[in-house]
Short mmCIF file of C-alpha atoms in Angstrom, two decimals:
data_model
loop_
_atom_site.label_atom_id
_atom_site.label_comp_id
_atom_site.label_asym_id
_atom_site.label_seq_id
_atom_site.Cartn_x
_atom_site.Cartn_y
_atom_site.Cartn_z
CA UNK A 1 92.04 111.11 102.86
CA UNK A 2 93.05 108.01 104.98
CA UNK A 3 94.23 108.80 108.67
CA UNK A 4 95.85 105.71 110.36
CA UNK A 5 95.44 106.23 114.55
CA UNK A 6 97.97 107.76 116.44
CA UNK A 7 99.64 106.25 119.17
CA UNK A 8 97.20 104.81 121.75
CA UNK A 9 94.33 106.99 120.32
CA UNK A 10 91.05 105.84 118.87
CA UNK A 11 89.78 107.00 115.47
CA UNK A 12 87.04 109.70 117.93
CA UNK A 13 90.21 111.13 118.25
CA UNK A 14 90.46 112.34 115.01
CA UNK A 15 86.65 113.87 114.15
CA UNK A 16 87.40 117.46 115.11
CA UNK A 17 89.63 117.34 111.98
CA UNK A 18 87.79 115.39 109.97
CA UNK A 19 84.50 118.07 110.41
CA UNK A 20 86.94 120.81 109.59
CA UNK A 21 87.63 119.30 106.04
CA UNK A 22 84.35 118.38 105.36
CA UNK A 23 83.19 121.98 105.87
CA UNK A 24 85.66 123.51 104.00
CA UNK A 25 85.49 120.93 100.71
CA UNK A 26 81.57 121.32 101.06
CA UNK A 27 81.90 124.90 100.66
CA UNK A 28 83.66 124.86 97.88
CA UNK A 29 81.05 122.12 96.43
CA UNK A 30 83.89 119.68 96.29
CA UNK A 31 83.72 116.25 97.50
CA UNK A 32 85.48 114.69 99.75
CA UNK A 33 85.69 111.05 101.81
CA UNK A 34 87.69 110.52 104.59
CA UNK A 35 88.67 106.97 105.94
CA UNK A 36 89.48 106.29 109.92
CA UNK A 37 90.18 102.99 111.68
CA UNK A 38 90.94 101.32 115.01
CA UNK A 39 94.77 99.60 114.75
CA UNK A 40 94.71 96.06 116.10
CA UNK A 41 95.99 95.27 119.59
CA UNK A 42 95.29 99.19 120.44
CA UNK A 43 91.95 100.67 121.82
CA UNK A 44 88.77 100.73 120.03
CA UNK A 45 87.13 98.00 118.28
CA UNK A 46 89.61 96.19 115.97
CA UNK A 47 90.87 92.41 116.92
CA UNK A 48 92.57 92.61 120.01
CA UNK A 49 94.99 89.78 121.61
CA UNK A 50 94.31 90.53 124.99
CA UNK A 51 90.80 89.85 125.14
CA UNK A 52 88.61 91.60 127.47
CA UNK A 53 91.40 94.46 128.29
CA UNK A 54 90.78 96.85 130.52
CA UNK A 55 91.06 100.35 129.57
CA UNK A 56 95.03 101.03 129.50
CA UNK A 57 95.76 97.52 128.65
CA UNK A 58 94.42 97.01 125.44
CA UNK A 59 98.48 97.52 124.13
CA UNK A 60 99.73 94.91 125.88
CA UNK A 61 100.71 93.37 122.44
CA UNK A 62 101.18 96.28 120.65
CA UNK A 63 104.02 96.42 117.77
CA UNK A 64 104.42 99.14 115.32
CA UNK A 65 104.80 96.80 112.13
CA UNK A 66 101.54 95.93 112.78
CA UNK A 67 100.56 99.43 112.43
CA UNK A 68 101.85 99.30 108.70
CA UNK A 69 99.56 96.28 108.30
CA UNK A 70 96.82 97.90 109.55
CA UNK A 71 97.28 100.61 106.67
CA UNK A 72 98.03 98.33 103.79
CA UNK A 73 94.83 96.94 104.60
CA UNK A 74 92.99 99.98 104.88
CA UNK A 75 94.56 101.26 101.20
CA UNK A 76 93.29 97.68 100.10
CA UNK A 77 89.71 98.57 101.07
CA UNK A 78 90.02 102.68 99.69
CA UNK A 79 91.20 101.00 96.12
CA UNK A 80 88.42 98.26 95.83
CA UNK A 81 85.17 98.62 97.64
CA UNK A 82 81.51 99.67 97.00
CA UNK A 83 80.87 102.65 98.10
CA UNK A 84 83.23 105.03 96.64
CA UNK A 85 85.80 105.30 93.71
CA UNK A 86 89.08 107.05 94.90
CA UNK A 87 89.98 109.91 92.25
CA UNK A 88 93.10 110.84 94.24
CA UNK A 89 94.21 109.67 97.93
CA UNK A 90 96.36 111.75 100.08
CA UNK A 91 97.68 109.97 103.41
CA UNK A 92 97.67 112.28 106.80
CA UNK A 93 99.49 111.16 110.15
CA UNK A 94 99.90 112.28 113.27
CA UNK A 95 102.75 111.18 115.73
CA UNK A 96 103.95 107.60 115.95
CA UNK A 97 101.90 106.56 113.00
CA UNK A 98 104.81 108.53 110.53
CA UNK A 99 106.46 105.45 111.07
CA UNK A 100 104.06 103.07 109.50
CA UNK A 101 102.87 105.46 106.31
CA UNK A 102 107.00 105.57 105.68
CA UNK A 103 107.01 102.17 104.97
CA UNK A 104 104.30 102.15 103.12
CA UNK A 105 105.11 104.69 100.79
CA UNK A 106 108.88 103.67 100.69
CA UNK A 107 107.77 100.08 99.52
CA UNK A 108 108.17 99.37 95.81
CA UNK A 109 104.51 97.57 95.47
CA UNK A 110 102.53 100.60 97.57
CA UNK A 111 99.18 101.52 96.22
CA UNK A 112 99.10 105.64 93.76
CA UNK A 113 99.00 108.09 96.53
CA UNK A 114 98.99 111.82 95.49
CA UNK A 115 100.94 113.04 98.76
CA UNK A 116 101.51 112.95 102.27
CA UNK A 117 101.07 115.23 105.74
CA UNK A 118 103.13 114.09 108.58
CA UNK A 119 101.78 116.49 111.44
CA UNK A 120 104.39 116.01 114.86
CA UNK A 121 105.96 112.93 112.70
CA UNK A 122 108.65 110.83 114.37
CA UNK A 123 111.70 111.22 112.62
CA UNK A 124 113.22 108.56 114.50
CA UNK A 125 111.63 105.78 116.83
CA UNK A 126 114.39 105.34 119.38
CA UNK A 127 114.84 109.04 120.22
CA UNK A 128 111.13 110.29 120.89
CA UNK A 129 110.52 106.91 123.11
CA UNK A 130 113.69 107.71 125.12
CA UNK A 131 112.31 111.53 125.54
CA UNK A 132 108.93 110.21 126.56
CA UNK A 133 110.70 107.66 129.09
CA UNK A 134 112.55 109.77 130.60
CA UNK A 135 116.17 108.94 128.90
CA UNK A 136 115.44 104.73 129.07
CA UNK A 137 116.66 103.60 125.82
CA UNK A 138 114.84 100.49 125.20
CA UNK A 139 116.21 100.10 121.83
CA UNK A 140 120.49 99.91 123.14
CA UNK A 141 119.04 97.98 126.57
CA UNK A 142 116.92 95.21 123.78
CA UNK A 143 120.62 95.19 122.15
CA UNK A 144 122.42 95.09 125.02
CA UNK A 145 120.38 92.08 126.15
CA UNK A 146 119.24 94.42 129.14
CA UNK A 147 115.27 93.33 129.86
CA UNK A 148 112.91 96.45 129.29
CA UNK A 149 110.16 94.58 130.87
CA UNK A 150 106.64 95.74 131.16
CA UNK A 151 105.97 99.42 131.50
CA UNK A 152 103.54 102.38 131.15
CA UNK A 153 103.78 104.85 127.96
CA UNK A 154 101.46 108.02 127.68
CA UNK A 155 98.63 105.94 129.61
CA UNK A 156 99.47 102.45 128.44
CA UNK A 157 100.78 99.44 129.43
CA UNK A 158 103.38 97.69 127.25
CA UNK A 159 105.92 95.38 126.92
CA UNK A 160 108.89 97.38 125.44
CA UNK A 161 110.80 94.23 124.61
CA UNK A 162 108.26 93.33 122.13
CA UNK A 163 108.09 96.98 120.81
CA UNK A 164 111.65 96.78 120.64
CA UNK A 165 112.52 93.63 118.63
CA UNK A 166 109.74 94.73 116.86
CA UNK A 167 111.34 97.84 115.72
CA UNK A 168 114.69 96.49 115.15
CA UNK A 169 113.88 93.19 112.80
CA UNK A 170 111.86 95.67 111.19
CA UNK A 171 113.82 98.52 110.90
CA UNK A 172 112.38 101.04 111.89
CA UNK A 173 114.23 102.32 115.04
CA UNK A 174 116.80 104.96 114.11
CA UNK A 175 117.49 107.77 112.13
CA UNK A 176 119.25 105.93 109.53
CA UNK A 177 116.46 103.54 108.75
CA UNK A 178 114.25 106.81 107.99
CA UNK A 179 116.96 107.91 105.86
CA UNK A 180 116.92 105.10 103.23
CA UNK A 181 113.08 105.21 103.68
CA UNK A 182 112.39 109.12 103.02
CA UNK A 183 114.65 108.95 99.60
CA UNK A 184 112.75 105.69 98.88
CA UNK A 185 109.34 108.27 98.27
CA UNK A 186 108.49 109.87 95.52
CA UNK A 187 105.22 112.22 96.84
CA UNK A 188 105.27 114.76 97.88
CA UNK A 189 105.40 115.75 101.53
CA UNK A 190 104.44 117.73 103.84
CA UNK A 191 106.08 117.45 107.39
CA UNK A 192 104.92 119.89 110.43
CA UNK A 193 106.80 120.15 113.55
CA UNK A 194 106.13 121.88 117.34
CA UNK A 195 108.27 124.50 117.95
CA UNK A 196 107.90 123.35 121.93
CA UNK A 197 107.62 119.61 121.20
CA UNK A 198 110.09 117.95 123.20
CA UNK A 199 109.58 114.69 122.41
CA UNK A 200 110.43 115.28 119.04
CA UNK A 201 113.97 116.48 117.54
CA UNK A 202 113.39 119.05 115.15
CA UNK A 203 117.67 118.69 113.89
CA UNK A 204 116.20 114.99 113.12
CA UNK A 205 113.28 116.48 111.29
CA UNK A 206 114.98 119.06 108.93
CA UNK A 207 117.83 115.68 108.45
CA UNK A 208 114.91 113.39 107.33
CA UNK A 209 113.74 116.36 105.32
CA UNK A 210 116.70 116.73 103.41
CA UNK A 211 117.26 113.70 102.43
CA UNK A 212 117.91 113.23 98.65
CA UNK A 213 114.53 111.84 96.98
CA UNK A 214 112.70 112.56 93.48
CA UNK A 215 109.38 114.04 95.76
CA UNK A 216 108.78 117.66 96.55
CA UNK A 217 109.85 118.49 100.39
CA UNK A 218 108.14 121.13 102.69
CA UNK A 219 108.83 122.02 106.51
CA UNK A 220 106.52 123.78 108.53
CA UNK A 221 107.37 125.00 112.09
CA UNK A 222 104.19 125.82 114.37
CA UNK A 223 104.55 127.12 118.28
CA UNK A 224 102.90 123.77 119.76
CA UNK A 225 103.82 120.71 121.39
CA UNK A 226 103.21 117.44 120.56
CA UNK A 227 99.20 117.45 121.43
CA UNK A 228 97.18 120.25 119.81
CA UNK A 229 96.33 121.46 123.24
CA UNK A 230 93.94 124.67 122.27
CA UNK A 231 90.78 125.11 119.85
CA UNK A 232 93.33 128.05 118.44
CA UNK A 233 96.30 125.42 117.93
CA UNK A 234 94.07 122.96 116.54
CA UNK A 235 91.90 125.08 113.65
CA UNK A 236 94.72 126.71 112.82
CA UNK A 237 96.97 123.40 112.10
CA UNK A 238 93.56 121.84 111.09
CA UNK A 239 93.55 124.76 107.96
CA UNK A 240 97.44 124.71 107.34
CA UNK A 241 96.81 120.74 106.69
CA UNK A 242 93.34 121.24 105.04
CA UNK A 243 94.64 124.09 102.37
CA UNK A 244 97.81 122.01 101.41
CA UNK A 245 95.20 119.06 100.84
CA UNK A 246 92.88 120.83 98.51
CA UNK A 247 95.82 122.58 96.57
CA UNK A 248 97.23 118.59 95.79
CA UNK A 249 94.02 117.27 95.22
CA UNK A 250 92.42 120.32 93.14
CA UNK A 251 95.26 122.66 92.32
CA UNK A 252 93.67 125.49 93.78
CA UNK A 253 94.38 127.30 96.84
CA UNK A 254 91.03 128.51 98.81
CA UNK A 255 90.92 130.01 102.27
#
């Protein structure tokens, strides 16, 4: 299983999880690795532009393509190193980095990937970063030549001009460009949503979702947020995610 970072989080971030699959696939005497990294120009210890950052600046040059680099990379090492010999790889995301795996896996030359768990995926770049600024648009003001500037986002300090061009030469800002991406992927996937997530549309969710494509589609509403915010909230998303896993991976269901 390879888990790119969510936005502004460091791979810690992710260990609850990971010790809740390793359990589970130990119990059932089945093994298991799990890969997490660091993105570039975001906290932790991968290359960083802004050397010597204090904490909340380290994404001062953050941009989302490079995100999708990060994970191309990582998919590099999980097909050719020494340590391990991947049977089957399954891709899990959480937030922002939806985004990144959808152009990986919408990419003609991507790497065999048995299926995919988006868990509070951004359908749509523009719309959750307007609902987390409070209504600023930085993808129509980049357009409109209006200057974003420097600002704060969930404890960081960016430049949103950068994030925007970023988004927009790459395409990755709208609904639209998740469109074309989504029929583009063949796995299957599995996409869960917050029922109280407000940065997140759910109508863009089930629209991505039903999107046209030759991979199997599944939908799962939870009542959350965005953040896992309770140990109950978290083990029981942890086990929704972990069971779907081992079912792709082993064709089994287990509890």
């Amino acid at each position: 299983l390879v888990l790119p970072p969510a936005f502004g989080k460091k791979k810690e971030a992710l260990l609850p999880f990971v010790c809740t699959l390793l359990a589970n696939f130990s119990a059932q005497n089945r093994p298991l690795v799990t890969i997490r990294y660091d993105g570039i120009n975001c906290p932790g210890e991968s290359h960083n532009e802004a050397r010597g950052a204090v904490r909340g600046y380290e994404m001062l040059h953050y941009r989302t393509s490079q995100g999708v680099e990060d994970l191309r990379t990582t998919l590099d090492f999980v097909y050719d190193n020494p340590f391990f010999t991947p049977e089957k790889v399954i891709l899990v995301s959480f937030s922002l980095s939806a985004l990144e795996v959808r152009r990986v896996l919408s990419s003609p030359d991507h790497p065999d990937i048995e299926a995919w768990v988006s868990c509070m995926g951004l359908p749509a770049a523009q719309t959750t970063l307007a609902n987390i600024l409070a209504g600023c648009d930085i993808i129509s003001n980049y357009k409109m030549k209006v200057t974003n500037g420097i600002c704060g986002l969930l404890g960081h300090i960016l430049d949103m001009d950068v994030v925007a061009q970023d988004l927009l030469e790459n395409r990755m800002a709208y609904l639209t460009d998740g469109r074309v991406e989504m029929s583009r992927i063949k796995v299957p996937v599995l996409w869960i949503y917050g029922s109280y997530d407000r940065w997140i549309s759910s109508e863009e969710v089930l629209d991505l979702m039903s999107v046209h494509s030759e991979g199997e589609r599944e939908v799962f509403e939870i009542p959350s947020g965005h953040n896992l915010r309770t140990s109950e909230e978290a083990i029981r998303t942890f086990k929704l995610i972990g069971a779907y896993c081992y079912e792709k991976l082993f064709g089994e269901t287990i509890e």
